mmCIF file of C-alpha atoms and ligand atoms in Angstrom:
data_model
loop_
_atom_site.group_PDB
_atom_site.id
_atom_site.type_symbol
_atom_site.label_atom_id
_atom_site.label_comp_id
_atom_site.label_asym_id
_atom_site.label_seq_id
_atom_site.Cartn_x
_atom_site.Cartn_y
_atom_site.Cartn_z
ATOM 1 C CA UNK A 1 127.000 119.855 62.483
ATOM 2 C CA UNK A 2 126.833 119.313 66.205
ATOM 3 C CA UNK A 3 126.209 115.886 67.608
ATOM 4 C CA UNK A 4 123.478 115.644 70.182
ATOM 5 C CA UNK A 5 124.259 113.128 72.862
ATOM 6 C CA UNK A 6 121.039 111.851 74.354
ATOM 7 C CA UNK A 7 121.402 111.830 78.122
ATOM 8 C CA UNK A 8 119.143 109.151 79.521
ATOM 9 C CA UNK A 9 117.064 110.412 82.393
ATOM 10 C CA UNK A 10 116.486 107.598 84.889
ATOM 11 C CA UNK A 11 112.907 106.581 85.452
ATOM 12 C CA UNK A 12 111.442 107.996 88.665
ATOM 13 C CA UNK A 13 110.724 105.420 91.373
ATOM 14 C CA UNK A 14 107.385 103.776 90.710
ATOM 15 C CA UNK A 15 106.118 104.026 94.280
ATOM 16 C CA UNK A 16 107.118 106.769 96.707
ATOM 17 C CA UNK A 17 105.900 106.643 100.311
ATOM 18 C CA UNK A 18 106.291 109.627 102.635
ATOM 19 C CA UNK A 19 106.201 109.960 106.412
ATOM 20 C CA UNK A 20 105.201 113.611 106.594
ATOM 21 C CA UNK A 21 106.782 114.706 109.855
ATOM 22 C CA UNK A 22 107.755 118.004 111.460
ATOM 23 C CA UNK A 23 104.625 120.185 111.403
ATOM 24 C CA UNK A 24 104.892 120.861 115.144
ATOM 25 C CA UNK A 25 108.559 121.849 114.990
ATOM 26 C CA UNK A 26 107.897 124.051 111.967
ATOM 27 C CA UNK A 27 105.260 125.909 113.987
ATOM 28 C CA UNK A 28 107.590 126.197 116.980
ATOM 29 C CA UNK A 29 110.357 127.626 114.783
ATOM 30 C CA UNK A 30 107.924 130.264 113.491
ATOM 31 C CA UNK A 31 106.456 131.022 116.931
ATOM 32 C CA UNK A 32 103.058 129.810 115.696
ATOM 33 C CA UNK A 33 100.563 127.370 117.206
ATOM 34 C CA UNK A 34 100.946 123.699 116.204
ATOM 35 C CA UNK A 35 97.619 123.949 114.377
ATOM 36 C CA UNK A 36 99.212 126.403 111.943
ATOM 37 C CA UNK A 37 101.997 123.888 111.310
ATOM 38 C CA UNK A 38 99.373 121.297 110.403
ATOM 39 C CA UNK A 39 97.565 123.769 108.144
ATOM 40 C CA UNK A 40 100.804 124.501 106.297
ATOM 41 C CA UNK A 41 101.472 120.763 106.211
ATOM 42 C CA UNK A 42 98.161 120.251 104.383
ATOM 43 C CA UNK A 43 99.290 122.838 101.809
ATOM 44 C CA UNK A 44 102.477 120.838 101.300
ATOM 45 C CA UNK A 45 100.346 117.728 100.684
ATOM 46 C CA UNK A 46 98.463 119.533 97.928
ATOM 47 C CA UNK A 47 101.706 120.666 96.265
ATOM 48 C CA UNK A 48 103.371 117.260 96.628
ATOM 49 C CA UNK A 49 100.484 115.425 94.962
ATOM 50 C CA UNK A 50 100.756 117.840 92.032
ATOM 51 C CA UNK A 51 104.529 117.501 91.816
ATOM 52 C CA UNK A 52 104.452 113.697 91.932
ATOM 53 C CA UNK A 53 101.930 113.615 89.097
ATOM 54 C CA UNK A 54 104.142 116.015 87.127
ATOM 55 C CA UNK A 55 107.348 114.039 87.739
ATOM 56 C CA UNK A 56 105.722 110.798 86.594
ATOM 57 C CA UNK A 57 105.462 108.887 89.860
ATOM 58 C CA UNK A 58 102.689 106.296 89.570
ATOM 59 C CA UNK A 59 102.078 105.557 93.251
ATOM 60 C CA UNK A 60 102.294 107.970 96.147
ATOM 61 C CA UNK A 61 101.475 106.871 99.686
ATOM 62 C CA UNK A 62 101.259 109.460 102.451
ATOM 63 C CA UNK A 63 101.263 108.796 106.193
ATOM 64 C CA UNK A 64 98.770 111.370 107.467
ATOM 65 C CA UNK A 65 97.617 110.036 110.857
ATOM 66 C CA UNK A 66 98.938 107.030 112.739
ATOM 67 C CA UNK A 67 96.982 104.760 115.037
ATOM 68 C CA UNK A 68 99.234 106.159 117.794
ATOM 69 C CA UNK A 69 98.449 109.814 117.020
ATOM 70 C CA UNK A 70 95.288 109.630 119.189
ATOM 71 C CA UNK A 71 97.672 110.047 122.119
ATOM 72 C CA UNK A 72 97.966 113.748 121.218
ATOM 73 C CA UNK A 73 95.953 116.441 122.999
ATOM 74 C CA UNK A 74 92.275 116.421 122.021
ATOM 75 C CA UNK A 75 92.346 119.840 120.369
ATOM 76 C CA UNK A 76 95.282 118.843 118.170
ATOM 77 C CA UNK A 77 93.471 115.679 117.045
ATOM 78 C CA UNK A 78 90.416 117.826 116.291
ATOM 79 C CA UNK A 79 92.532 120.206 114.198
ATOM 80 C CA UNK A 80 93.967 117.303 112.215
ATOM 81 C CA UNK A 81 90.514 115.794 111.614
ATOM 82 C CA UNK A 82 89.155 119.211 110.594
ATOM 83 C CA UNK A 83 91.959 119.610 108.046
ATOM 84 C CA UNK A 84 91.317 116.139 106.735
ATOM 85 C CA UNK A 85 87.631 116.919 106.263
ATOM 86 C CA UNK A 86 88.528 120.180 104.519
ATOM 87 C CA UNK A 87 91.059 118.451 102.252
ATOM 88 C CA UNK A 88 88.581 115.744 101.240
ATOM 89 C CA UNK A 89 85.920 118.338 100.467
ATOM 90 C CA UNK A 90 88.056 120.917 98.705
ATOM 91 C CA UNK A 91 90.481 118.720 96.765
ATOM 92 C CA UNK A 92 88.120 116.187 95.274
ATOM 93 C CA UNK A 93 87.487 118.137 92.042
ATOM 94 C CA UNK A 94 91.227 118.691 91.597
ATOM 95 C CA UNK A 95 91.892 114.958 92.058
ATOM 96 C CA UNK A 96 89.179 114.051 89.558
ATOM 97 C CA UNK A 97 90.456 116.631 87.058
ATOM 98 C CA UNK A 98 94.084 115.480 87.331
ATOM 99 C CA UNK A 99 93.413 111.765 87.001
ATOM 100 C CA UNK A 100 94.353 110.936 90.591
ATOM 101 C CA UNK A 101 92.876 107.830 92.165
ATOM 102 C CA UNK A 102 92.471 108.141 95.918
ATOM 103 C CA UNK A 103 92.546 105.197 98.296
ATOM 104 C CA UNK A 104 92.578 105.271 102.079
ATOM 105 C CA UNK A 105 94.215 102.610 104.250
ATOM 106 C CA UNK A 106 93.923 102.328 108.030
ATOM 107 C CA UNK A 107 91.083 101.825 110.471
ATOM 108 C CA UNK A 108 88.454 104.119 108.999
ATOM 109 C CA UNK A 109 85.797 102.828 111.383
ATOM 110 C CA UNK A 110 87.602 104.760 114.092
ATOM 111 C CA UNK A 111 87.079 108.053 112.234
ATOM 112 C CA UNK A 112 84.024 110.341 112.323
ATOM 113 C CA UNK A 113 81.024 109.118 110.303
ATOM 114 C CA UNK A 114 81.146 112.278 108.193
ATOM 115 C CA UNK A 115 84.803 111.688 107.313
ATOM 116 C CA UNK A 116 84.058 108.046 106.490
ATOM 117 C CA UNK A 117 81.372 109.195 104.047
ATOM 118 C CA UNK A 118 83.717 111.736 102.438
ATOM 119 C CA UNK A 119 86.393 109.056 102.025
ATOM 120 C CA UNK A 120 83.901 106.648 100.508
ATOM 121 C CA UNK A 121 82.671 109.265 98.016
ATOM 122 C CA UNK A 122 86.187 110.342 97.066
ATOM 123 C CA UNK A 123 87.252 106.732 96.484
ATOM 124 C CA UNK A 124 84.183 106.076 94.356
ATOM 125 C CA UNK A 125 84.550 109.258 92.308
ATOM 126 C CA UNK A 126 88.222 108.616 91.512
ATOM 127 C CA UNK A 127 88.097 104.836 91.031
ATOM 128 C CA UNK A 128 88.586 105.032 87.256
ATOM 129 C CA UNK A 129 91.612 107.371 87.406
ATOM 130 C CA UNK A 130 94.991 106.025 86.400
ATOM 131 C CA UNK A 131 97.457 108.906 86.258
ATOM 132 C CA UNK A 132 98.550 108.833 89.899
ATOM 133 C CA UNK A 133 97.540 106.369 92.598
ATOM 134 C CA UNK A 134 97.371 108.328 95.823
ATOM 135 C CA UNK A 135 97.021 106.301 99.013
ATOM 136 C CA UNK A 136 96.500 108.123 102.284
ATOM 137 C CA UNK A 137 97.196 106.236 105.508
ATOM 138 C CA UNK A 138 94.730 107.405 108.150
ATOM 139 C CA UNK A 139 94.448 105.906 111.604
ATOM 140 C CA UNK A 140 96.948 103.452 110.171
ATOM 141 C CA UNK A 141 99.336 101.135 112.001
ATOM 142 C CA UNK A 142 101.509 98.543 110.306
ATOM 143 C CA UNK A 143 101.343 96.041 113.178
ATOM 144 C CA UNK A 144 97.566 96.204 113.251
ATOM 145 C CA UNK A 145 97.419 95.638 109.503
ATOM 146 C CA UNK A 146 99.587 92.529 109.852
ATOM 147 C CA UNK A 147 97.560 91.264 112.829
ATOM 148 C CA UNK A 148 94.296 91.649 110.922
ATOM 149 C CA UNK A 149 95.747 89.683 108.016
ATOM 150 C CA UNK A 150 96.888 86.903 110.374
ATOM 151 C CA UNK A 151 93.480 86.852 112.024
ATOM 152 C CA UNK A 152 91.677 86.585 108.673
ATOM 153 C CA UNK A 153 93.891 83.700 107.613
ATOM 154 C CA UNK A 154 93.483 81.838 110.903
ATOM 155 C CA UNK A 155 89.718 82.224 110.562
ATOM 156 C CA UNK A 156 89.843 80.651 107.092
ATOM 157 C CA UNK A 157 92.151 77.896 108.316
ATOM 158 C CA UNK A 158 89.780 77.020 111.158
ATOM 159 C CA UNK A 159 86.839 76.678 108.754
ATOM 160 C CA UNK A 160 88.994 74.586 106.442
ATOM 161 C CA UNK A 161 88.923 77.118 103.600
ATOM 162 C CA UNK A 162 92.672 77.677 103.841
ATOM 163 C CA UNK A 163 95.370 75.040 104.001
ATOM 164 C CA UNK A 164 98.100 76.425 106.322
ATOM 165 C CA UNK A 165 100.705 74.864 104.022
ATOM 166 C CA UNK A 166 99.473 77.162 101.249
ATOM 167 C CA UNK A 167 100.196 80.371 103.160
ATOM 168 C CA UNK A 168 102.774 82.120 101.002
ATOM 169 C CA UNK A 169 103.982 85.729 100.890
ATOM 170 C CA UNK A 170 101.630 86.321 97.956
ATOM 171 C CA UNK A 171 98.672 84.840 99.853
ATOM 172 C CA UNK A 172 99.510 86.931 102.901
ATOM 173 C CA UNK A 173 99.692 90.110 100.821
ATOM 174 C CA UNK A 174 96.175 89.486 99.587
ATOM 175 C CA UNK A 175 95.019 90.076 103.166
ATOM 176 C CA UNK A 176 96.860 93.384 103.564
ATOM 177 C CA UNK A 177 95.159 96.735 103.016
ATOM 178 C CA UNK A 178 97.715 97.589 100.350
ATOM 179 C CA UNK A 179 96.779 94.602 98.213
ATOM 180 C CA UNK A 180 97.178 95.567 94.570
ATOM 181 C CA UNK A 181 99.784 98.279 95.219
ATOM 182 C CA UNK A 182 103.447 97.596 94.466
ATOM 183 C CA UNK A 183 105.831 97.834 97.447
ATOM 184 C CA UNK A 184 107.329 101.299 97.940
ATOM 185 C CA UNK A 185 110.618 101.769 96.104
ATOM 186 C CA UNK A 186 111.494 104.920 98.010
ATOM 187 C CA UNK A 187 110.440 105.851 101.538
ATOM 188 C CA UNK A 188 111.029 109.471 102.501
ATOM 189 C CA UNK A 189 110.737 110.806 106.039
ATOM 190 C CA UNK A 190 111.026 114.511 106.686
ATOM 191 C CA UNK A 191 112.107 116.323 109.882
ATOM 192 C CA UNK A 192 115.316 114.403 110.524
ATOM 193 C CA UNK A 193 113.763 111.530 112.478
ATOM 194 C CA UNK A 194 115.220 108.208 111.380
ATOM 195 C CA UNK A 195 112.472 105.769 112.262
ATOM 196 C CA UNK A 196 109.534 104.105 110.581
ATOM 197 C CA UNK A 197 106.915 104.750 113.332
ATOM 198 C CA UNK A 198 104.759 101.712 112.475
ATOM 199 C CA UNK A 199 104.343 102.618 108.794
ATOM 200 C CA UNK A 200 104.112 99.906 106.082
ATOM 201 C CA UNK A 201 106.186 97.410 108.087
ATOM 202 C CA UNK A 202 105.697 94.495 105.698
ATOM 203 C CA UNK A 203 105.783 96.513 102.481
ATOM 204 C CA UNK A 204 109.042 98.380 103.186
ATOM 205 C CA UNK A 205 111.175 95.225 103.448
ATOM 206 C CA UNK A 206 113.293 96.339 100.471
ATOM 207 C CA UNK A 207 112.443 100.026 100.138
ATOM 208 C CA UNK A 208 115.229 102.577 99.974
ATOM 209 C CA UNK A 209 114.976 105.010 102.909
ATOM 210 C CA UNK A 210 115.821 108.691 102.542
ATOM 211 C CA UNK A 211 115.702 110.861 105.655
ATOM 212 C CA UNK A 212 115.531 114.605 105.030
ATOM 213 C CA UNK A 213 116.071 117.414 107.534
ATOM 214 C CA UNK A 214 113.340 119.531 105.901
ATOM 215 C CA UNK A 215 110.266 119.960 108.072
ATOM 216 C CA UNK A 216 107.135 118.793 106.281
ATOM 217 C CA UNK A 217 105.487 122.237 105.685
ATOM 218 C CA UNK A 218 108.665 123.297 103.841
ATOM 219 C CA UNK A 219 108.797 120.167 101.664
ATOM 220 C CA UNK A 220 109.249 121.303 98.064
ATOM 221 C CA UNK A 221 109.776 119.933 94.586
ATOM 222 C CA UNK A 222 113.535 120.385 95.150
ATOM 223 C CA UNK A 223 113.342 118.098 98.219
ATOM 224 C CA UNK A 224 111.490 115.455 96.245
ATOM 225 C CA UNK A 225 114.060 115.637 93.466
ATOM 226 C CA UNK A 226 116.912 115.407 96.003
ATOM 227 C CA UNK A 227 115.374 112.248 97.454
ATOM 228 C CA UNK A 228 114.881 110.781 93.978
ATOM 229 C CA UNK A 229 118.477 111.598 93.076
ATOM 230 C CA UNK A 230 119.663 109.857 96.242
ATOM 231 C CA UNK A 231 117.453 106.884 95.338
ATOM 232 C CA UNK A 232 119.151 106.660 91.938
ATOM 233 C CA UNK A 233 122.566 106.443 93.648
ATOM 234 C CA UNK A 234 121.528 103.350 95.551
ATOM 235 C CA UNK A 235 122.200 99.866 94.325
ATOM 236 C CA UNK A 236 119.257 97.613 95.107
ATOM 237 C CA UNK A 237 120.577 94.125 95.656
ATOM 238 C CA UNK A 238 117.676 92.301 97.337
ATOM 239 C CA UNK A 239 120.153 90.013 99.058
ATOM 240 C CA UNK A 240 121.999 89.210 95.854
ATOM 241 C CA UNK A 241 125.430 90.356 94.740
ATOM 242 C CA UNK A 242 126.581 93.559 93.072
ATOM 243 C CA UNK A 243 125.836 94.029 89.372
HETATM 244 C C1 IPE B 301 103.434 115.410 111.462
HETATM 245 O O1 IPE B 301 103.987 116.453 112.205
HETATM 246 C C2 IPE B 301 101.936 115.373 111.529
HETATM 247 C C3 IPE B 301 101.379 114.184 112.170
HETATM 248 C C4 IPE B 301 102.072 113.264 112.774
HETATM 249 C C5 IPE B 301 99.947 114.015 112.146
HETATM 250 P P1 IPE B 301 104.144 116.386 113.788
HETATM 251 O O2 IPE B 301 102.923 116.985 114.417
HETATM 252 O O3 IPE B 301 104.485 115.021 114.243
HETATM 253 O O4 IPE B 301 105.385 117.351 113.979
HETATM 254 P P2 IPE B 301 106.521 117.255 115.091
HETATM 255 O O5 IPE B 301 107.140 115.899 114.955
HETATM 256 O O6 IPE B 301 105.864 117.455 116.421
HETATM 257 O O7 IPE B 301 107.474 118.343 114.730
HETATM 258 C C1 IPE B 302 104.551 109.559 112.268
HETATM 259 O O1 IPE B 302 104.909 110.761 112.881
HETATM 260 C C2 IPE B 302 103.115 109.586 111.842
HETATM 261 C C3 IPE B 302 102.777 110.512 110.775
HETATM 262 C C4 IPE B 302 103.610 111.257 110.100
HETATM 263 C C5 IPE B 302 101.390 110.584 110.444
HETATM 264 P P1 IPE B 302 104.924 110.926 114.462
HETATM 265 O O2 IPE B 302 105.401 112.307 114.709
HETATM 266 O O3 IPE B 302 103.608 110.545 115.017
HETATM 267 O O4 IPE B 302 105.985 109.837 114.890
HETATM 268 P P2 IPE B 302 106.866 109.684 116.203
HETATM 269 O O5 IPE B 302 105.930 109.800 117.375
HETATM 270 O O6 IPE B 302 107.861 110.807 116.208
HETATM 271 O O7 IPE B 302 107.524 108.348 116.071
HETATM 272 MG MG1 MG B 303 106.270 114.082 114.591
#
């Protein structure tokens, strides 16, 4: 009789955050307009959400548009906003069906009214879902998020509602847009760039960073699994000692 040795499969990281970069270079490599790179990038988003749900990741946070991305040519910004509108309209049923809860962080007031309404509806329709928590960062900047939190706390301190001596990390986190989400365990950035570009500055204090050469439109399940494998090789010490 053979003996079956149970090989323990490590748990996937609880929270994966992704800086989805490289749409423009993907288009350039294929002699296509940048808009086509963004369109293919949106396809990769759809696939990645499915894969993360399948692999058992509980929280996925995607950087889709930074507060600095307005610096791009007007037609490119329009393309990105058009794709966002299309995604919100066409994916909502899929998100509902698959138990995905959608949240948006970032300055939504700066987006089109129509997009704001779509976001609001999508958040409301998926509020009860628990299978995968999908957070999309739109018109998001980490410094701005921190500044707004500081401003809110100063306001409360001035009115006497907040004792400055009681400002703790926990209290501060209550003022961040990500309140209620665990910090990312794994941060992936595609396209070979090794920078954070103003994403989740506070929350990534102890995240493991994995930088992949893959350009975002080519991001596949194999890439996700490679990043997770790399994550499992890391020893998270949080300032302590080995072991
Ligand atoms: C990511 O791809 C999409 C956004 C930042 C909105 P890029 O458009 O930045 O692609 P590259 O970096 O130019 O290749
Ligand atoms: C970061 O990518 C923002 C998003 C992926 C949405 P960028 O392409 O804007 O970043 P930089 O300009 O190379 O730092
Ligand atoms: Mg880029």
